[in-house]
Amino acid sequence: MASVHLLLLSNLFFIFCLFFQSRSSLTSKNAILPLKIQSISSSIYIKPPKKLPFQHNVSLTVTLAVGSPPQPVTMVLDTGSELSWFHCNKTPTTPLSYDPLHSKSYTPVPCSSPICMTRTRDFTVPASCDPKKLCHATLSYADATSVDGNLAYDTFHFTDSDLPGVIFGCMDMESSSNQDEDSKTTGLMGMNRGSLSFVTQIGFPKFSYCISGQDSTGVLLFGEYNISLLRQPLAYTSMVKMSTPLPYYDRVAYTVQLEGIKVAGTVLPLPKSIFVPDHTGAGQTMIDTGTQFTFLLGPVYTALKNEFLKQTKNVLRVYEDPNFVFQGAMDLCYRVERSRVGLPVLPSVRMMFRGAEMVISGQKLLFKVAGVTKGGDDIHCFTFGNSDLLGIEAYIIGHHHQQNMWMEFDLANNRVGFGEVSCDCISQKLGIDL
């Protein structure tokens, strides 16, 4: 899924880091080497990781340099999107835009290219030819926003190394349907499994990230890491692949199989079939950094909401305002005394995937709504929403529920792994000052 512009995220600082342990030529000491590359055994990976600083501006963003000479660009990090793209407004006064006319390495993709004709098949709208016979793409997102422009090649710069010939979209800023938000970034970095995604193009078979809680800092890593740094082995669930095109199924998303939900010790009385995509593809479960919270199809959301209400009726006071729905899809909110320190003990919610469970507890269950109060109370909303209210035919696991978890996307073995960690402690062990 694309980055949802209505989501307001807390400050985030992501760091790409160099981290691995050689099994042969190096000592056993872990190494973080800024601006350097350290070789690893070819039996693990043939490419060493890259390092980039990450910053936050409304959405999760990364800043790097593109073109010759290099131009700084700020891109929304989105594991739910395929094509990376920049705003290519040529007006000098336009903030945060990329100017292809000032890059000697910029090369547009002709519409006769196989890239345009075959590798854009998973786009929401098929690529086409513009009047100049260049490959034209229109990208539409779940929040009803869209951008359009031309596919092109250019060089992406990573500290002391370059990646020439990366394919991206050079999009017209005027075409964006949410210019207020888009003007704060240059574009978007697509990180899904599509053939034109950034992950696929740079060729790393594994990437991981860890988002901490209160200060919303974290670590994002391409390459191998030392599993002994984690408290416990990761729990893995296989990624689901579907070769048949279906109207409501995203074939290049990070799709896993949700099989049930448990509130404290109570499993919601729902058949497993309700979590399986139907004949149209509706009902897949996607892990997405472009979405803040977690959204469930209507019947599952209603069952979860009712059970959570039942188990919290003696510790939380419901905000009784039928006209208030947070972010358009989250209609379970509570009044919490502003003078209260912390939240009461809440029942945990377990997302039961095939072979693994993700535990959501404590502060991750309720989100304080900024600027909304009732008397002397703050308003806190349940961090699960009804995807039916957003018009989304899918289960979406947002990044808020991935806080203080090591999230691994093992593309080579077609699986996603996760486990509870202290991201602050992990960053310290990696030698990173967050």
C-alpha positions as MATLAB code, in Angstrom:
seq = 'MASVHLLLLSNLFFIFCLFFQSRSSLTSKNAILPLKIQSISSSIYIKPPKKLPFQHNVSLTVTLAVGSPPQPVTMVLDTGSELSWFHCNKTPTTPLSYDPLHSKSYTPVPCSSPICMTRTRDFTVPASCDPKKLCHATLSYADATSVDGNLAYDTFHFTDSDLPGVIFGCMDMESSSNQDEDSKTTGLMGMNRGSLSFVTQIGFPKFSYCISGQDSTGVLLFGEYNISLLRQPLAYTSMVKMSTPLPYYDRVAYTVQLEGIKVAGTVLPLPKSIFVPDHTGAGQTMIDTGTQFTFLLGPVYTALKNEFLKQTKNVLRVYEDPNFVFQGAMDLCYRVERSRVGLPVLPSVRMMFRGAEMVISGQKLLFKVAGVTKGGDDIHCFTFGNSDLLGIEAYIIGHHHQQNMWMEFDLANNRVGFGEVSCDCISQKLGIDL';
ca = [
       0.000    0.000    0.000;
       1.172    3.516   -0.624;
       1.984    5.980    2.087;
      -1.368    7.176    3.448;
      -1.186   10.969    3.625;
      -3.813   11.293    6.354;
      -1.560    9.445    8.772;
       0.261   11.741   11.166;
       3.405   10.071   12.378;
       5.593   10.868   15.343;
       9.239   11.872   14.840;
      11.288    9.118   13.295;
      14.969    8.857   12.620;
      15.976    5.777   10.643;
      19.595    4.786   10.082;
      20.921    2.472    7.414;
      23.868    0.707    9.083;
      26.796   -1.431    8.120;
      26.801   -4.502   10.294;
      27.936   -8.062    9.791;
      30.323  -10.657   11.164;
      32.740  -12.388    8.815;
      33.189  -16.131    9.199;
      36.615  -16.242    7.647;
      39.022  -13.383    7.111;
      37.808  -11.033    9.871;
      37.966  -11.253   13.633;
      34.852  -12.231   15.576;
      34.323   -8.657   16.742;
      31.216   -7.006   15.331;
      31.931   -4.010   13.120;
      30.120   -0.837   12.193;
      32.157    0.994    9.608;
      30.790    4.314    8.415;
      31.586    5.051    4.775;
      33.408    1.764    4.407;
      32.590   -1.689    3.110;
      33.787   -4.805    4.891;
      33.836   -8.112    3.031;
      31.784  -11.092    4.182;
      31.751  -14.737    3.282;
      30.309  -15.354   -0.175;
      28.327  -18.231    1.270;
      26.157  -15.646    3.062;
      25.888  -12.672    0.714;
      27.785  -11.416   -2.274;
      26.908   -7.774   -1.613;
      27.914   -5.836    1.520;
      25.328   -3.493    3.077;
      25.040    0.246    2.368;
      24.573    3.023    4.898;
      22.244    6.028    4.760;
      20.844    8.450    7.326;
      17.060    8.539    7.753;
      14.927   11.473    8.825;
      11.259   12.182    9.516;
       9.013   14.720    7.827;
       5.309   13.789    8.183;
       6.051   10.249    6.927;
       9.066    7.941    7.252;
      11.686    9.441    4.983;
      15.227    8.863    3.769;
      17.548   11.498    2.339;
      20.153   10.626   -0.260;
      21.700   12.093   -3.429;
      20.744   11.364   -7.037;
      22.163   12.490  -10.361;
      25.398   13.935  -11.767;
      26.221   16.240  -10.074;
      24.361   14.857   -7.050;
      21.084   16.462   -5.996;
      19.671   15.820   -2.496;
      16.294   14.084   -2.438;
      14.017   13.193    0.470;
      11.865   10.123   -0.082;
       9.043    8.511    1.902;
      10.029    4.964    2.868;
       7.235    2.604    1.827;
       7.393   -1.196    1.871;
       3.930   -1.213    0.316;
       4.925    0.467   -2.965;
       6.983   -0.644   -5.943;
       8.289    2.244   -8.027;
      10.505    4.869   -6.415;
       9.791    8.364   -7.728;
      10.693   12.022   -7.374;
       8.880   15.250   -8.071;
      10.535   16.606  -11.194;
       9.311   20.172  -11.189;
      11.767   22.335  -13.111;
      10.847   25.567  -11.328;
      13.930   26.642   -9.323;
      11.783   27.961   -6.469;
       9.950   24.672   -5.973;
      11.188   23.109   -2.709;
      12.382   19.527   -2.535;
      12.203   18.719   -6.225;
      14.627   16.893   -8.511;
      15.678   18.604  -11.750;
      16.553   16.083  -14.487;
      17.935   18.842  -16.733;
      20.784   19.345  -14.272;
      21.812   15.674  -14.194;
      24.187   14.422  -16.886;
      23.380   10.806  -15.966;
      19.596   11.189  -16.297;
      18.175    9.036  -19.109;
      14.446    8.706  -19.844;
      13.019    5.262  -20.616;
      11.459    5.023  -24.120;
       8.032    3.410  -24.327;
       9.500    0.772  -26.677;
      11.779   -0.475  -23.900;
      11.025   -3.903  -22.354;
      11.084   -2.119  -18.990;
       8.061   -0.093  -20.016;
       6.294   -2.917  -21.790;
       6.736   -5.803  -19.338;
       8.119   -4.722  -15.966;
       5.278   -2.337  -15.161;
       2.632   -5.051  -15.171;
       1.995   -4.748  -11.432;
       1.319   -1.008  -11.558;
      -2.221    0.065  -10.710;
      -2.473    1.562  -14.225;
      -0.470    0.076  -17.147;
       2.367    2.244  -18.458;
       1.790    3.977  -21.781;
       3.465    6.162  -24.419;
       3.451    9.932  -24.104;
       3.649   12.285  -27.144;
       7.464   12.173  -26.983;
       7.390    8.339  -27.088;
       8.642    8.117  -23.522;
       7.357    5.628  -20.965;
       4.562    7.279  -19.019;
       3.306    5.946  -15.682;
       0.391    6.846  -13.429;
       0.545    5.620   -9.834;
      -2.632    5.535   -7.766;
      -2.701    4.895   -4.026;
      -5.196    3.604   -1.491;
      -5.832    7.066   -0.022;
      -7.104    8.198   -3.455;
      -3.968   10.223   -4.241;
      -2.000    9.762   -7.448;
       1.053   10.981   -9.364;
       2.088   10.619  -12.985;
       5.210   11.153  -15.069;
       7.965    9.333  -16.959;
      10.212    6.410  -16.070;
      13.927    7.175  -16.162;
      17.401    6.023  -15.103;
      19.876    7.885  -12.935;
      22.708    7.298  -10.467;
      21.901    6.942   -6.770;
      24.758    7.924   -4.444;
      25.401    6.024   -1.208;
      28.111    7.765    0.798;
      31.313    6.672   -0.979;
      29.712    4.398   -3.584;
      27.343    4.854   -6.500;
      24.538    2.813   -8.026;
      24.197    3.786  -11.687;
      21.136    3.045  -13.771;
      18.502    2.862  -11.039;
      15.008    3.062  -12.537;
      12.566    5.520  -10.982;
       9.657    7.764  -11.855;
      10.197   11.421  -12.710;
       6.772   12.717  -11.700;
       5.112   16.063  -12.319;
       4.502   17.871   -9.066;
       1.354   19.459  -10.496;
      -0.166   15.999  -11.013;
      -0.142   15.149   -7.316;
      -3.564   15.179   -5.686;
      -2.075   16.003   -2.270;
       0.412   18.753   -2.958;
       0.470   20.132    0.589;
       1.883   16.877    1.966;
       3.970   15.987   -1.083;
       5.709   19.367   -1.061;
       7.428   18.301    2.168;
       9.298   15.480    0.430;
      10.884   14.936   -2.970;
       9.179   11.611   -3.556;
       8.835    8.011   -2.456;
      11.145    5.000   -2.112;
       9.320    1.828   -3.149;
      10.449   -1.180   -1.114;
       8.086   -4.035   -2.019;
       8.837   -7.217   -4.016;
       8.130   -5.772   -7.458;
      10.723   -6.008  -10.221;
      11.225   -2.212  -10.229;
      11.308   -1.710   -6.463;
      14.394   -0.234   -4.850;
      15.033   -3.452   -2.903;
      14.919   -5.569   -6.057;
      17.118   -3.234   -8.071;
      19.928   -2.968   -5.517;
      19.975   -6.755   -5.158;
      19.979   -7.397   -1.415;
      18.147  -10.631   -0.518;
      17.441   -9.497    3.034;
      16.647   -6.304    4.896;
      15.598   -5.620    8.477;
      14.453   -2.740   10.618;
      13.727   -1.935   14.229;
      11.571    1.007   15.360;
      11.805    2.017   18.998;
       8.882    3.333   21.009;
       8.651    6.677   22.718;
      11.383    8.544   20.853;
      10.536    6.894   17.518;
      14.107    6.332   16.463;
      15.335    3.171   14.877;
      17.638    1.139   12.690;
      17.135   -0.100    9.134;
      19.664   -2.531    7.744;
      20.316   -4.169    4.398;
      22.295   -7.379    4.705;
      23.146   -9.948    7.381;
      23.237   -9.357   11.126;
      24.234  -11.333   14.188;
      21.131  -13.071   15.533;
      22.801  -13.471   18.940;
      22.174   -9.771   19.580;
      18.458  -10.472   19.897;
      16.823  -11.737   23.090;
      15.368  -14.747   21.342;
      15.338  -16.358   17.904;
      13.008  -14.732   15.426;
       9.650  -16.328   14.741;
       9.135  -16.779   11.002;
       6.039  -16.870    8.874;
       6.115  -17.630    5.167;
       5.248  -14.960    2.652;
       2.254  -15.804    0.494;
       2.699  -15.612   -3.259;
      -0.050  -15.664   -5.847;
       0.710  -15.891   -9.558;
      -2.850  -15.371  -10.820;
      -3.796  -11.691  -11.253;
      -6.834  -10.788   -9.132;
      -8.543   -7.390   -8.965;
      -8.079   -6.815   -5.210;
      -4.800   -8.650   -4.613;
      -1.389   -6.989   -4.543;
       0.967   -9.692   -5.833;
       4.170   -7.810   -4.922;
       3.247   -6.812   -1.366;
       4.806   -8.472    1.684;
       1.830  -10.755    2.196;
       1.564  -13.186    5.106;
      -1.291  -15.377    6.310;
      -3.213  -14.161    9.348;
      -5.069  -17.072   10.967;
      -6.634  -15.589   14.074;
      -6.562  -12.948   16.803;
      -6.409  -13.459   20.550;
      -7.272  -10.872   23.242;
      -5.515  -11.862   26.456;
      -6.440  -15.570   26.620;
      -9.540  -15.358   24.442;
      -9.362  -16.323   20.776;
     -11.914  -14.418   18.727;
     -14.648  -16.855   17.621;
     -14.001  -16.454   13.918;
     -13.445  -19.105   11.229;
      -9.971  -19.206    9.692;
     -11.581  -18.789    6.290;
     -12.414  -15.165    7.099;
      -8.686  -14.371    6.953;
      -8.137  -16.058    3.576;
      -8.404  -13.953    0.399;
     -11.579  -14.615   -1.567;
     -11.907  -15.253   -5.316;
     -11.337  -11.527   -6.030;
      -8.195  -11.352   -3.882;
      -9.867   -9.276   -1.176;
      -8.663  -10.153    2.308;
      -4.892  -10.511    1.956;
      -2.698   -9.556    4.926;
       0.118   -7.085    4.182;
       2.981   -5.752    6.325;
       3.388   -2.095    5.416;
       5.629    0.741    6.652;
       3.554    3.196    4.619;
       0.631    2.805    7.034;
       0.791    3.837   10.667;
      -1.845    1.669   12.334;
      -3.355   -1.767   11.715;
      -6.574   -2.185    9.762;
      -8.848   -5.227    9.698;
     -11.807   -6.170    7.530;
     -15.145   -5.177    9.075;
     -16.297   -8.455   10.679;
     -12.894   -9.123   12.234;
     -12.543   -5.539   13.453;
     -16.013   -5.672   15.050;
     -15.212   -8.923   16.861;
     -11.903   -7.500   18.147;
     -13.519   -4.223   19.190;
     -16.281   -5.975   21.129;
     -13.878   -8.289   22.955;
     -11.500   -5.441   23.820;
     -14.444   -3.387   25.108;
     -15.565   -6.337   27.227;
     -12.148   -6.845   28.792;
     -11.490   -3.140   29.468;
     -14.917   -2.021   30.713;
     -13.661   -1.739   34.287;
     -10.384    0.061   33.528;
     -11.173    2.432   30.637;
     -13.939    4.974   30.016;
     -15.303    4.985   26.456;
     -15.476    8.326   24.648;
     -19.181    8.457   23.803;
     -19.242   10.632   20.687;
     -20.741    8.884   17.648;
     -19.529   11.680   15.369;
     -15.860   11.206   16.279;
     -13.953    8.662   14.208;
     -10.166    8.973   14.375;
      -8.543    8.967   10.937;
     -11.776    7.903    9.325;
     -11.666    4.262   10.423;
     -10.960    4.083   14.168;
     -14.213    4.446   16.104;
     -13.180    3.038   19.490;
     -11.757    5.806   21.656;
     -11.423    6.384   25.387;
     -11.285    9.288   27.827;
      -8.120    9.224   29.933;
      -7.541   11.741   32.723;
      -4.867   14.180   31.670;
      -3.305   14.013   35.145;
      -2.916   10.251   34.929;
       0.633    8.926   34.600;
       0.632    6.131   32.051;
      -2.196    3.849   30.994;
      -3.842    1.095   33.057;
      -2.904   -2.516   32.461;
      -4.516   -3.541   29.176;
      -5.179   -6.981   27.680;
      -2.659   -7.834   25.000;
      -3.715   -8.529   21.415;
      -1.995  -11.370   19.610;
      -1.957  -11.472   15.835;
      -1.768  -15.200   15.052;
       0.106  -15.742   11.805;
       0.948  -19.075   10.263;
       3.846  -20.274   12.431;
       4.314  -17.072   14.443;
       2.487  -14.648   16.730;
       2.916  -10.876   17.004;
       2.095   -9.575   20.485;
       0.714   -6.039   20.744;
       0.503   -4.709   24.278;
       0.776   -1.670   26.527;
       1.279    1.718   24.906;
       0.955    0.239   21.409;
      -2.749   -0.473   21.975;
      -3.876    3.136   22.452;
      -2.812    6.320   20.675;
      -3.258    9.789   22.154;
      -5.061   12.054   19.685;
      -3.242   15.370   19.484;
      -5.327   18.473   20.098;
      -8.509   16.659   21.148;
      -9.696   16.837   24.767;
     -12.965   16.439   26.646;
     -13.132   18.322   29.920;
      -9.991   17.348   31.789;
      -9.466   14.208   29.731;
      -7.279   13.357   26.779;
      -8.672   11.162   24.033;
      -6.889    7.898   23.290;
      -8.004    5.679   20.409;
      -7.639    1.964   19.841;
      -4.827    1.424   17.340;
      -6.824   -0.999   15.197;
      -9.184    0.342   12.566;
     -11.882   -0.861   10.208;
     -10.443   -1.159    6.710;
     -13.972   -1.251    5.276;
     -14.372    2.398    6.307;
     -11.283    3.277    4.276;
     -12.428    1.314    1.250;
      -9.460   -1.057    1.540;
     -10.129   -4.742    0.866;
      -7.212   -6.035    2.953;
      -5.691   -6.571    6.390;
      -2.806   -4.151    6.887;
      -0.209   -4.428    9.662;
       1.056   -0.884   10.225;
       4.390    0.189   11.617;
       2.960    1.378   14.957;
       2.484   -2.255   15.943;
       5.997   -3.115   14.834;
       7.647   -0.917   17.471;
      10.405   -2.592   19.472;
      10.398   -5.589   17.180;
      13.173   -6.736   14.929;
      11.448   -7.103   11.561;
      13.307   -9.181    8.979;
      12.279   -9.529    5.336;
      14.134  -12.586    4.077;
      13.485  -12.453    0.344;
      15.803  -15.331   -0.476;
      13.829  -17.712    1.750;
      10.424  -16.107    1.147;
       9.662  -15.390    4.789;
       9.172  -12.612    7.320;
      10.700  -12.923   10.783;
      10.020  -10.865   13.870;
      10.781  -10.864   17.561;
      10.453   -8.491   20.494;
      13.587   -6.473   21.225;
      14.636   -3.197   22.749;
      15.536   -1.200   19.657;
      17.521    1.251   21.769;
      19.643   -1.593   23.152;
      20.110   -3.077   19.687;
      21.303    0.276   18.347;
      23.809    0.552   21.175;
      25.139   -2.926   20.465;
      25.443   -1.981   16.828;
      27.452    1.067   17.839;
      24.832    3.556   16.654;
      23.988    6.648   18.659;
      20.260    7.324   18.161;
];
